[in-house]
Tab-separated table of C-alpha atoms and ligand atoms in Angstrom:
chain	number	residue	atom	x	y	z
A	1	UNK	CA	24.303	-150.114	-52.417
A	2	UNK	CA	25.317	-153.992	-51.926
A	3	UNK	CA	25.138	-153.432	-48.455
A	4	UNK	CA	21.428	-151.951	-48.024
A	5	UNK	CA	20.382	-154.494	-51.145
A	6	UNK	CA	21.614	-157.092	-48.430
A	7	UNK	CA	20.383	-155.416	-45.479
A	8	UNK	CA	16.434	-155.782	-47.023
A	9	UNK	CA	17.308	-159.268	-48.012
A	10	UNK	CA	17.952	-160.320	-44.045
A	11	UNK	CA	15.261	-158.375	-43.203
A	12	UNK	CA	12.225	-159.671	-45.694
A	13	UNK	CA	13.668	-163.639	-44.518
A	14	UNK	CA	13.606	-162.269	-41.520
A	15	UNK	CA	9.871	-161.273	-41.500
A	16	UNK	CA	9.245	-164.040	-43.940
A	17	UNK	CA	10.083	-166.312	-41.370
A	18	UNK	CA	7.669	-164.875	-39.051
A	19	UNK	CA	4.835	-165.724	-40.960
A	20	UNK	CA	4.224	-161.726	-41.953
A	21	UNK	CA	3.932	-159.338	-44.763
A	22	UNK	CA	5.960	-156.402	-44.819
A	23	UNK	CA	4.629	-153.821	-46.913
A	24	UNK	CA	7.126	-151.187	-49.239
A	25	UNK	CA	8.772	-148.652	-46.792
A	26	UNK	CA	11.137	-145.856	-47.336
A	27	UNK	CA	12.920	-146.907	-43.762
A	28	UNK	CA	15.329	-148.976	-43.194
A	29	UNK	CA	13.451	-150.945	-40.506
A	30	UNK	CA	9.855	-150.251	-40.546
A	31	UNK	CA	8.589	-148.198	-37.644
A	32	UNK	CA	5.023	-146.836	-38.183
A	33	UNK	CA	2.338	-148.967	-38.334
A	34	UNK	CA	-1.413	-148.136	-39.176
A	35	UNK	CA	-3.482	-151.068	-38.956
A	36	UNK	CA	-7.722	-150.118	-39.333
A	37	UNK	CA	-10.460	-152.436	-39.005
A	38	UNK	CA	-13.807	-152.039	-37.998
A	39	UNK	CA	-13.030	-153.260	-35.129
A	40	UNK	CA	-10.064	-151.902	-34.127
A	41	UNK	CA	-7.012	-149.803	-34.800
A	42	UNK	CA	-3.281	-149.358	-33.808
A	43	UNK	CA	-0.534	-147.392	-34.712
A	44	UNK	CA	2.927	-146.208	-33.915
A	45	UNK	CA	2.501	-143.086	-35.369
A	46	UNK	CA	3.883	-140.787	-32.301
A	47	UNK	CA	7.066	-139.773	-30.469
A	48	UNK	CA	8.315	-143.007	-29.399
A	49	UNK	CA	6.142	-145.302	-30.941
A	50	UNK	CA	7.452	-148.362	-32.729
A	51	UNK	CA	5.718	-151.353	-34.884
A	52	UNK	CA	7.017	-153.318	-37.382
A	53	UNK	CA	3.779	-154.615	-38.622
A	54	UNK	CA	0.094	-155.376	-37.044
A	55	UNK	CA	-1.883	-158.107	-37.984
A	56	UNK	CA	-5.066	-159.855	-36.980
A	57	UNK	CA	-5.048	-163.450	-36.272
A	58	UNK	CA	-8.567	-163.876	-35.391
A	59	UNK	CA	-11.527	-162.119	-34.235
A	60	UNK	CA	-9.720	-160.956	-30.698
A	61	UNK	CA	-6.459	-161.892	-31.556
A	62	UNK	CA	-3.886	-159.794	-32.971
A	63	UNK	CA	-0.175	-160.388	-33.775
A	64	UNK	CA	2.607	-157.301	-33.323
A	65	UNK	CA	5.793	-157.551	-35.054
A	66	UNK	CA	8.990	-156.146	-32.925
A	67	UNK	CA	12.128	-155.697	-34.884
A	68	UNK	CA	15.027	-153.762	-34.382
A	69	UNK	CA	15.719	-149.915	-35.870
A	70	UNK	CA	18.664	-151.255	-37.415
A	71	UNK	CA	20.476	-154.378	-38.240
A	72	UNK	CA	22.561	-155.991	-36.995
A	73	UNK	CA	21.235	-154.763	-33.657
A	74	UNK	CA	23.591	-156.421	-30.632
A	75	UNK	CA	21.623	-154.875	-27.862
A	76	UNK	CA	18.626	-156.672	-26.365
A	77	UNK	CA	16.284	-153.259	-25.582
A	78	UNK	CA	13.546	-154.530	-27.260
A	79	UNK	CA	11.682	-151.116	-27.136
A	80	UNK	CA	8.205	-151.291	-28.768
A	81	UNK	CA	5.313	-148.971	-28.298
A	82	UNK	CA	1.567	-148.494	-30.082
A	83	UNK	CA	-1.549	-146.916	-29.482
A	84	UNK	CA	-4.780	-148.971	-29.520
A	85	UNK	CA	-8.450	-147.691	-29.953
A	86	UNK	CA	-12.042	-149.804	-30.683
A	87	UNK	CA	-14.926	-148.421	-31.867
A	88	UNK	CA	-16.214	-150.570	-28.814
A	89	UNK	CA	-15.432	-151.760	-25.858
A	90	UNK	CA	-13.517	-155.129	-26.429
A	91	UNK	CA	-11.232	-157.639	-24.912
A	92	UNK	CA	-8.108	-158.499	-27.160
A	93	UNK	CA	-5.044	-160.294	-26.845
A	94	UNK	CA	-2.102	-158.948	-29.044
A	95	UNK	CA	1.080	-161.318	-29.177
A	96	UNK	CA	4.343	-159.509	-29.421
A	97	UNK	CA	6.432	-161.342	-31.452
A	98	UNK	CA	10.680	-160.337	-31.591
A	99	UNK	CA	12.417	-161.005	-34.626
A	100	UNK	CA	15.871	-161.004	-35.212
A	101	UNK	CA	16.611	-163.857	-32.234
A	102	UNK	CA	15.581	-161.235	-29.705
A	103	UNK	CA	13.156	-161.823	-26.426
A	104	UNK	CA	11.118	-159.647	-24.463
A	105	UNK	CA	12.764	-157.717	-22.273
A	106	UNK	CA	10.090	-154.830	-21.014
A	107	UNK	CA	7.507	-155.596	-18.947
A	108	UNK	CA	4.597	-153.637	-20.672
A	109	UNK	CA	3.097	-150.476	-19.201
A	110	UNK	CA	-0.406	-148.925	-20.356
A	111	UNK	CA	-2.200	-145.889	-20.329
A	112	UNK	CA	-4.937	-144.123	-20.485
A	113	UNK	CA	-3.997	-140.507	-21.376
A	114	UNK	CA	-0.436	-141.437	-22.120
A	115	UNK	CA	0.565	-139.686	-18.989
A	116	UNK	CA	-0.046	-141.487	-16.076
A	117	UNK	CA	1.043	-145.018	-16.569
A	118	UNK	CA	0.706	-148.330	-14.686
A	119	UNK	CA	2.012	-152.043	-15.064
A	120	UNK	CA	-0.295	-154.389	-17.245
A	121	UNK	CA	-1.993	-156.708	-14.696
A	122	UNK	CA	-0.195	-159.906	-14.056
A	123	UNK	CA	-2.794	-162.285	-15.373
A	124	UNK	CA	-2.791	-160.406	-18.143
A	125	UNK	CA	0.409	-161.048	-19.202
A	126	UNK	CA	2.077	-164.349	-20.779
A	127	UNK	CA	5.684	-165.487	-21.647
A	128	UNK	CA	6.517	-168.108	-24.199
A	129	UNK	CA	8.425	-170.341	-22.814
A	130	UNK	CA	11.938	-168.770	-24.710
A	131	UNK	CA	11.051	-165.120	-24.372
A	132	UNK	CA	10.387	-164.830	-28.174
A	133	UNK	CA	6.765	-164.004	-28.016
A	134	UNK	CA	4.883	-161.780	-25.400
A	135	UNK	CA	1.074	-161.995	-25.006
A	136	UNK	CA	-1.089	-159.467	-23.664
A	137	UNK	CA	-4.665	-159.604	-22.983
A	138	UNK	CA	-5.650	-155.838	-22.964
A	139	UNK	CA	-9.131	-153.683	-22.956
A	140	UNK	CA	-9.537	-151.516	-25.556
A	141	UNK	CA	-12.622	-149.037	-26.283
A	142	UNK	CA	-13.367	-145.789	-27.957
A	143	UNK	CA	-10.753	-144.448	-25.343
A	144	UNK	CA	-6.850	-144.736	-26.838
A	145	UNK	CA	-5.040	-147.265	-25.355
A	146	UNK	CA	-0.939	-146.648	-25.237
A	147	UNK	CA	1.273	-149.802	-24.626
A	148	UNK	CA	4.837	-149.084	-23.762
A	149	UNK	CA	8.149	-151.339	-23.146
A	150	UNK	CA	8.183	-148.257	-20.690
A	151	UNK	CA	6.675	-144.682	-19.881
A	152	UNK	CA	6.755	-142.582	-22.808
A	153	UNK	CA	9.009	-139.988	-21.972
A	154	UNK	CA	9.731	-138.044	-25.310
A	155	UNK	CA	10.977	-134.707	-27.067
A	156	UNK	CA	7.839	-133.317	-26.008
A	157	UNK	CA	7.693	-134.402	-22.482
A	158	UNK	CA	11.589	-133.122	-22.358
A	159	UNK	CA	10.761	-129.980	-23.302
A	160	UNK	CA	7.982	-129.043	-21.032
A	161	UNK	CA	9.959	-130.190	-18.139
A	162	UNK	CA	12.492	-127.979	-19.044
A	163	UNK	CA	9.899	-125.202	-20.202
A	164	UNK	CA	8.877	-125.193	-16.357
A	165	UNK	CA	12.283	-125.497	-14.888
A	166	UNK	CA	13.360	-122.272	-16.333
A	167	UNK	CA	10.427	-120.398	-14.322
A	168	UNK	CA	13.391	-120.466	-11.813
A	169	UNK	CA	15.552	-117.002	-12.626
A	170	UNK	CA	18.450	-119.664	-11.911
A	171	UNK	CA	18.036	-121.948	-14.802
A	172	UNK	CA	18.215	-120.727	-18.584
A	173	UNK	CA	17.170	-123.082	-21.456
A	174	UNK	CA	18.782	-123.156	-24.912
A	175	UNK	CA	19.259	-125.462	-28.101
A	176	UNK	CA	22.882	-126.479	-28.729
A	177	UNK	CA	22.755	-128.019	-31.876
A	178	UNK	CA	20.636	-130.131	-33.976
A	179	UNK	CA	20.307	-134.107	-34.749
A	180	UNK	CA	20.235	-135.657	-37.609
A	181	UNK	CA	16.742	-135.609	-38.180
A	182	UNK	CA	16.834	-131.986	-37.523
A	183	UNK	CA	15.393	-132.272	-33.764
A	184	UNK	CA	17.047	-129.370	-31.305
A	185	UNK	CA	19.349	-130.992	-28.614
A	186	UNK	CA	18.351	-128.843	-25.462
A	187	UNK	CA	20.369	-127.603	-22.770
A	188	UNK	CA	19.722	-126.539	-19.433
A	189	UNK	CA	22.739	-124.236	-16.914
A	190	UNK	CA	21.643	-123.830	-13.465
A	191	UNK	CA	23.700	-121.357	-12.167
A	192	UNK	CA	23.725	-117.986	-9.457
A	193	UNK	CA	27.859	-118.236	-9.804
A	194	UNK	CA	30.717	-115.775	-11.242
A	195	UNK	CA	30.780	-116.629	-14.789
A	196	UNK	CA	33.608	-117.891	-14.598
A	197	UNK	CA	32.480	-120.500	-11.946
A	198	UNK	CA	33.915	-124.125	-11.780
A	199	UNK	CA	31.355	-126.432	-13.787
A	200	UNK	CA	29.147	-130.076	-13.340
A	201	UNK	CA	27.890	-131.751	-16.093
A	202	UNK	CA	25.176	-134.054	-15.984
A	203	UNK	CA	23.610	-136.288	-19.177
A	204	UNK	CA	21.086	-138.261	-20.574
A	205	UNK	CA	19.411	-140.312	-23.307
A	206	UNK	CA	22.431	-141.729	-25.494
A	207	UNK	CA	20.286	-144.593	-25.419
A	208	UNK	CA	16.424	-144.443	-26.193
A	209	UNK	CA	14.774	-146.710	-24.106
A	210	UNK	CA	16.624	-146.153	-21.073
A	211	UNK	CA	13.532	-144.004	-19.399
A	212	UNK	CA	14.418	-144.872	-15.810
A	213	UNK	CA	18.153	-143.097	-16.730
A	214	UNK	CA	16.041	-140.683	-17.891
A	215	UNK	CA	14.343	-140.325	-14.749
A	216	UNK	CA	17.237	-140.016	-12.844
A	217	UNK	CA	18.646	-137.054	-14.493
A	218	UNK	CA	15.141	-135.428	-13.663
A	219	UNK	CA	15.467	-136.637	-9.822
A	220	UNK	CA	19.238	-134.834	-9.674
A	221	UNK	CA	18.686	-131.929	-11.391
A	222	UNK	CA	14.917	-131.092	-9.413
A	223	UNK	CA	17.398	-132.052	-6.363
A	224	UNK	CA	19.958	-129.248	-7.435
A	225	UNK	CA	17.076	-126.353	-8.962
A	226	UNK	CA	15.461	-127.450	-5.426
A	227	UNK	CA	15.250	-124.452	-2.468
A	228	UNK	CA	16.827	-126.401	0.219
A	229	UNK	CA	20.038	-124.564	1.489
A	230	UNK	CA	22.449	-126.241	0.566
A	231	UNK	CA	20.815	-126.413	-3.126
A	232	UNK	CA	21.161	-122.586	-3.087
A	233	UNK	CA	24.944	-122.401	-1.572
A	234	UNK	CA	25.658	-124.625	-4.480
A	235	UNK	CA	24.225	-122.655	-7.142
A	236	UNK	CA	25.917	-119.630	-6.292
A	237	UNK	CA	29.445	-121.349	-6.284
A	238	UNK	CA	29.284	-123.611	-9.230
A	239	UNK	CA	27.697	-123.708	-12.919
A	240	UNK	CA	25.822	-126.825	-13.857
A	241	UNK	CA	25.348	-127.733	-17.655
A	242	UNK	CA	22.460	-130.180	-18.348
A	243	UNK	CA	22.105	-131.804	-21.980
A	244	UNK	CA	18.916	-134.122	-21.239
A	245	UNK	CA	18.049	-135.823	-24.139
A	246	UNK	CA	21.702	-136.682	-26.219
A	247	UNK	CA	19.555	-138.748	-28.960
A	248	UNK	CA	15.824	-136.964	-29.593
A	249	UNK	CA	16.295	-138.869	-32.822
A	250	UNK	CA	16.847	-142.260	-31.196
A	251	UNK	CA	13.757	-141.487	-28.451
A	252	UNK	CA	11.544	-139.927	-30.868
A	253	UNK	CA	11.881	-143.003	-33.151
A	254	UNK	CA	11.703	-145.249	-30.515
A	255	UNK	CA	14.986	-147.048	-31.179
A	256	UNK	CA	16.683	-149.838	-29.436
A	257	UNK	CA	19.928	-148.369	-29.150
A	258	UNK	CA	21.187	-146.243	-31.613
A	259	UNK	CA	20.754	-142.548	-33.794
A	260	UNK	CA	19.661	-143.184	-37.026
A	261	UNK	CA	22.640	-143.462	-38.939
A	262	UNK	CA	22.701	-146.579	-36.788
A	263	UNK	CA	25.762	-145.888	-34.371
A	264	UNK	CA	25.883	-146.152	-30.505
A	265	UNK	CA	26.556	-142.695	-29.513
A	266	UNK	CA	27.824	-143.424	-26.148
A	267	UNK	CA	30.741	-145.254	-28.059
A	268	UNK	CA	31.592	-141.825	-30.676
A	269	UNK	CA	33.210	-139.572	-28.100
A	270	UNK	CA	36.577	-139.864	-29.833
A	271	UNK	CA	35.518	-139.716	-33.078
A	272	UNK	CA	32.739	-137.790	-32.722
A	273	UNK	CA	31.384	-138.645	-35.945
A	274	UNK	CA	27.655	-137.855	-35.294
A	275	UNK	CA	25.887	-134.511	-35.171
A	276	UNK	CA	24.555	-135.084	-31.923
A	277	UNK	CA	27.633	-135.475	-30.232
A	278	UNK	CA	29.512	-132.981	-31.990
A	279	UNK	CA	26.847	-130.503	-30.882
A	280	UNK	CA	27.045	-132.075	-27.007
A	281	UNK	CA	31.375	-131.746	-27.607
A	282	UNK	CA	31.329	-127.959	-28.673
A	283	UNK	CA	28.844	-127.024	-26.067
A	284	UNK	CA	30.831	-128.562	-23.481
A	285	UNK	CA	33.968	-127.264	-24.843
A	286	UNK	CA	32.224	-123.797	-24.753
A	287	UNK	CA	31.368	-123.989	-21.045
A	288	UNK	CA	34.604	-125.244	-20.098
A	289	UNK	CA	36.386	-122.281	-21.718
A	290	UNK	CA	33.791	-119.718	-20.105
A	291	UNK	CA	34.846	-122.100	-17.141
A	292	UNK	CA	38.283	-121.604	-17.483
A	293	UNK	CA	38.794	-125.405	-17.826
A	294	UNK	CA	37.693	-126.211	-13.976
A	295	UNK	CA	35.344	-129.013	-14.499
A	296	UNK	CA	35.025	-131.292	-11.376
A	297	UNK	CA	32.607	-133.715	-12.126
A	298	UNK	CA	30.358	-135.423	-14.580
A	299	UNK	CA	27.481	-137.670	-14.421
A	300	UNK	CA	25.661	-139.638	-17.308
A	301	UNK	CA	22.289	-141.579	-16.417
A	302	UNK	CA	21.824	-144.328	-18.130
A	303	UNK	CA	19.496	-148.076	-17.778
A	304	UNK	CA	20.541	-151.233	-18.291
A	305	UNK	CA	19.542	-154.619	-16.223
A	306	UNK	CA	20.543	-153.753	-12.613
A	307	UNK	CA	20.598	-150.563	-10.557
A	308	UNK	CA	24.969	-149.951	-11.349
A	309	UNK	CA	27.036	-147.333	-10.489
A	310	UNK	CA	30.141	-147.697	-13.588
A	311	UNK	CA	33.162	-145.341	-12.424
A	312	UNK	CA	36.715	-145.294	-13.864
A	313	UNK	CA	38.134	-148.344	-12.810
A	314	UNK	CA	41.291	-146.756	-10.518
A	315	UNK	CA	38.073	-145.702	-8.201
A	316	UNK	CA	37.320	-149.614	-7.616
A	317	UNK	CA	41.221	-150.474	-7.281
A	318	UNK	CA	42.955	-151.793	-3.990
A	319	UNK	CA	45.124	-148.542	-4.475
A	320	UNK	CA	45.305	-145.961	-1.179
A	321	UNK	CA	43.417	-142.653	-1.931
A	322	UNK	CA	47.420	-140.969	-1.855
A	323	UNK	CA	48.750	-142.731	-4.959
A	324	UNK	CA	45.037	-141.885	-7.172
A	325	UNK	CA	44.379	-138.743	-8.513
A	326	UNK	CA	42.326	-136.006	-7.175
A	327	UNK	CA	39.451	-136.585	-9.301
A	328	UNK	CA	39.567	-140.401	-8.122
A	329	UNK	CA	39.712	-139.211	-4.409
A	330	UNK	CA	36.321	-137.330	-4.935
A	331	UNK	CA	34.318	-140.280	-6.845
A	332	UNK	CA	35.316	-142.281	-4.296
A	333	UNK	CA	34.191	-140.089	-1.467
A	334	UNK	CA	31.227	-139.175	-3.541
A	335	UNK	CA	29.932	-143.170	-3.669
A	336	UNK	CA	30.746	-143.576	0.069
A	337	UNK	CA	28.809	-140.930	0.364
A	338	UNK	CA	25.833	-141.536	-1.558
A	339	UNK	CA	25.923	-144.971	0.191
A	340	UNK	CA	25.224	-143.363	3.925
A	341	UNK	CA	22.527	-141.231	2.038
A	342	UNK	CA	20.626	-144.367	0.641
A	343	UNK	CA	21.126	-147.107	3.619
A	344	UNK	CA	18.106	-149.270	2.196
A	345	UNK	CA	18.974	-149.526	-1.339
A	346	UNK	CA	22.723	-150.659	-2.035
A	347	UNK	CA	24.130	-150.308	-5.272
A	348	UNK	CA	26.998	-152.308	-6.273
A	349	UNK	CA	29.949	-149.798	-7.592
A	350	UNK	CA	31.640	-151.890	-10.931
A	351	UNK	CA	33.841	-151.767	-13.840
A	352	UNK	CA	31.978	-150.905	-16.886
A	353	UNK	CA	32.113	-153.724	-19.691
A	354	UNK	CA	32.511	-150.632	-22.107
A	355	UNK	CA	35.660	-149.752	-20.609
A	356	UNK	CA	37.505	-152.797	-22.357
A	357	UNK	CA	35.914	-151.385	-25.851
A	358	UNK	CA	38.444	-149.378	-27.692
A	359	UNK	CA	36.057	-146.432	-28.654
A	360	UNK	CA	35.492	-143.765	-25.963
A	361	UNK	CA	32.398	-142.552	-24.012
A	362	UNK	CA	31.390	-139.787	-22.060
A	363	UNK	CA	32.796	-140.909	-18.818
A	364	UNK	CA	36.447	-141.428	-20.558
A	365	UNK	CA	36.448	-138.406	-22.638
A	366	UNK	CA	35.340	-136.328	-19.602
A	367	UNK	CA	37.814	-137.461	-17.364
A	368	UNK	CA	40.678	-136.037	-20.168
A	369	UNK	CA	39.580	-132.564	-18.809
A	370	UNK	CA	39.836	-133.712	-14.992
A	371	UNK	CA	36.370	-134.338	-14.335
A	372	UNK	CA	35.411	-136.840	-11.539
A	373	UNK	CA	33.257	-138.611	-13.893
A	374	UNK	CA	30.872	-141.739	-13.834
A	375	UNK	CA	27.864	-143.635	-15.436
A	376	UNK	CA	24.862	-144.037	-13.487
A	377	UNK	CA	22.895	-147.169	-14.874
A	378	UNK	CA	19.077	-147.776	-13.043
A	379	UNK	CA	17.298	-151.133	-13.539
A	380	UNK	CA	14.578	-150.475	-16.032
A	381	UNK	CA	12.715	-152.030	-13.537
A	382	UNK	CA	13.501	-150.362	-10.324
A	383	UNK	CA	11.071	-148.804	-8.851
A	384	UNK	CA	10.235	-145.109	-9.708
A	385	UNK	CA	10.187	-143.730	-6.395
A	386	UNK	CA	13.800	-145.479	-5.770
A	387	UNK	CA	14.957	-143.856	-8.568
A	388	UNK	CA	13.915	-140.648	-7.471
A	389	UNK	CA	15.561	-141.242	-4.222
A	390	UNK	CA	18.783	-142.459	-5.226
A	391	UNK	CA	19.147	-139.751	-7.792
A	392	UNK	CA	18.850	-136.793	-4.819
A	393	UNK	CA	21.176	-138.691	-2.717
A	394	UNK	CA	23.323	-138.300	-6.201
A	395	UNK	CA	22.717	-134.772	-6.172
A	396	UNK	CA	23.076	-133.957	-2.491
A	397	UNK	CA	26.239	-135.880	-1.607
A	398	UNK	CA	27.579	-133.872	-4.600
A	399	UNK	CA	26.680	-130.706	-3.613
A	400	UNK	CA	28.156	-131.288	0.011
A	401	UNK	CA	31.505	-132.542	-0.842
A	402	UNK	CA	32.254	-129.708	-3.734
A	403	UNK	CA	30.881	-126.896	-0.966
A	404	UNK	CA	33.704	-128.385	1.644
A	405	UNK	CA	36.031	-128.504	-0.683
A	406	UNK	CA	35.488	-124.968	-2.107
A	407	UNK	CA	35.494	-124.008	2.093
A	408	UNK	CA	38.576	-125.920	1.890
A	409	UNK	CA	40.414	-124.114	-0.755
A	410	UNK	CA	39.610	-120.802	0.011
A	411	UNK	CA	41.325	-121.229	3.284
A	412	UNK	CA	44.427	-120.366	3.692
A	413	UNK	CA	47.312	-122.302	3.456
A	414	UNK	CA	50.496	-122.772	5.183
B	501	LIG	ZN1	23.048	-146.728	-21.982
């Protein structure tokens, strides 16, 4: 009880200081905002939306408060996201201002429909000079207006992609488990193999606003429900398990970083503390056992501030290929070999920061089973159709080196 008296005293200085009025809320850190006027409205009330107050400043001049879902917040993902609508049309500016010492990290993305997306213009767009306010100079009208730190890409939007996926006899949907908040954590398994076949896993969205992570989990798995040849050969050796969207919580509220008992879920694979990844450890632990504990490798998409490929760190040692392990062996030939698929667009291969942190991730826990197993980080600022690229070359070198090596082992030996 001291602790969450405390927690609303930082928070109230906190706004205090920045000059704005924070109404009663049940949440910890307030998310929804509806501001009406005559002439003009905006809200955060939608999946992924996030305000922490709206206020106007003059007649075309508004001011947006961004804070944090939870504090103390040591990630800089300063996610935000609102809807905007006049009765009509208008020119406004709307200052973004961080709290908490934070800066603007997104560039901002709008919409029309809140499906196709583009960058704000430019000129429309101004820094201060430390990052801690954005403006944006945006036309509004009886049309909504969305304004994302990136494309919304929800719960919803999740589960329509998956919805059409599963039109393929090949891929079967299903909820493993629930979050906190009660949202189903989906699951895809792409799969023509013996039940018993040896299994992939690939995951996503530990971390809200990492979208273009997000994307690249879509890129790799439309790469391996493709109907290329070698898409097919794999499906009928191997059984892939797909758990999307880790934190539906986290994405739905349009968090920073965390699930909304405020912990970093990418860090709770030893203790698995959380719902969310005790559902994402049984399921896992289910298809390994149906498996018969052959898991080869595992990929989890993530974003962060460059395009990063984060392997166990023997993978990146001076050590010959004979003194690693097997599963070492293959990530290495699996990044050489992504690298000849994607000549134009390099991505550095480096020890994760998170691997000197005491608490375990996917990639750590993963490899305890003897899964080749990585992070896959994307600039939230590469480009989309990079992304979409590099994440098929991601798919396809892995499909060709676990065919030749199940060619290889069914040979016989010696
Ligand atoms: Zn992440």
């Amino acid at each position: 009880m001291r602790a969450f008296r405390k927690f609303w005293m930082v928070g109230l200085l906190t706004l205090a200081i920045n000059g704005l009025v924070l109404a009663g809320t049940p949440e910890p850190v307030r998310r929804v905002v509806k501001f009406e006027s005559a002439e003009l409205s905006a809200t955060s009330d939608f999946e992924g939306g996030r305000l922490s107050d709206f206020v106007a400043e003059g007649p075309n001049s508004y001011s947006a408060l961004i804070a944090p879902e939870w504090r103390p917040m040591n990630n800089q993902q300063a996610w935000y996201a609102f809807r905007l609508q006049s009765p009509k049309p208008r020119v406004i500016e709307v200052k973004l201002t961080y709290t908490d010492g934070k800066k603007n990290l997104f560039y901002p993305k709008i919409s029309r429909d809140r499906t196709h997306w583009q960058e704000l213009p430019k000129g429309d767009f101004r820094l201060s000079s430390n990052s801690s306010t954005a403006t944006l100079r945006l036309t509004v009208g009886p049309e909504p207006l969305w304004v994302s730190a990136q494309e919304l890409f929800t719960q919803s939007d999740y589960a329509s992609w998956i919805q059409k996926l599963t039109e393929h006899p090949y891929v079967t949907s299903g909820t493993i488990g629930f979050s906190t908040q009660q949202r189903p954590i989906f699951k895809m398994d792409i799969t023509e193999a013996p039940a018993d076949a040896p299994l992939v896993l690939v995951l996503g969205r530990q971390h809200p606003p990492e979208v273009t992570g997000g994307f690249g989990l879509v890129s790799f798995v439309e790469t391996v429900t493709g109907d290329s040849q070698l898409a097919r050969d794999f499906r009928s050796k191997f059984h892939i398990l797909v758990i999307p969207l880790i934190n539906p919580d986290g994405v739905n509220n349009g968090h920073w970083r965390y699930n909304v008992n405020g912990t970093d879920l990418n860090r709770d694979w030893g203790t698995f503390a959380e719902k969310e990844t005790q559902a994402v450890r049984d399921e896992i632990l289910r298809a390994l056992a149906a498996a018969k504990n052959q898991v080869l490798f595992s990929i989890d998409y993530h974003s962060t501030t460059k395009d990063v490929y984060y392997p166990f760190p023997t993978v990146k040692s001076s050590e010959p290929d004979e003194r690693l392990e097997a599963k070492d062996v293959l990530m290495r030939k699996w990044l050489e070999r992504v690298r000849q698929l994607t000549p134009d667009h390099r991505v550095p291969i480096e020890v994760s920061p998170a691997t000197r942190e005491s608490k375990l991730n996917s990639v750590l826990w993963m490899r305890t089973f003897g899964a080749a197993s990585i992070t896959h980080e994307f600039n939230h600022d590469t480009d989309r159709q990079v992304i979409r690229q590099v994440a098929q070359a991601d798919a396809t070198a892995l499909m060709e080196l676990l065919l030749a090596r199940n060619t290889t082992s069914n040979q016989p030996t010696q």
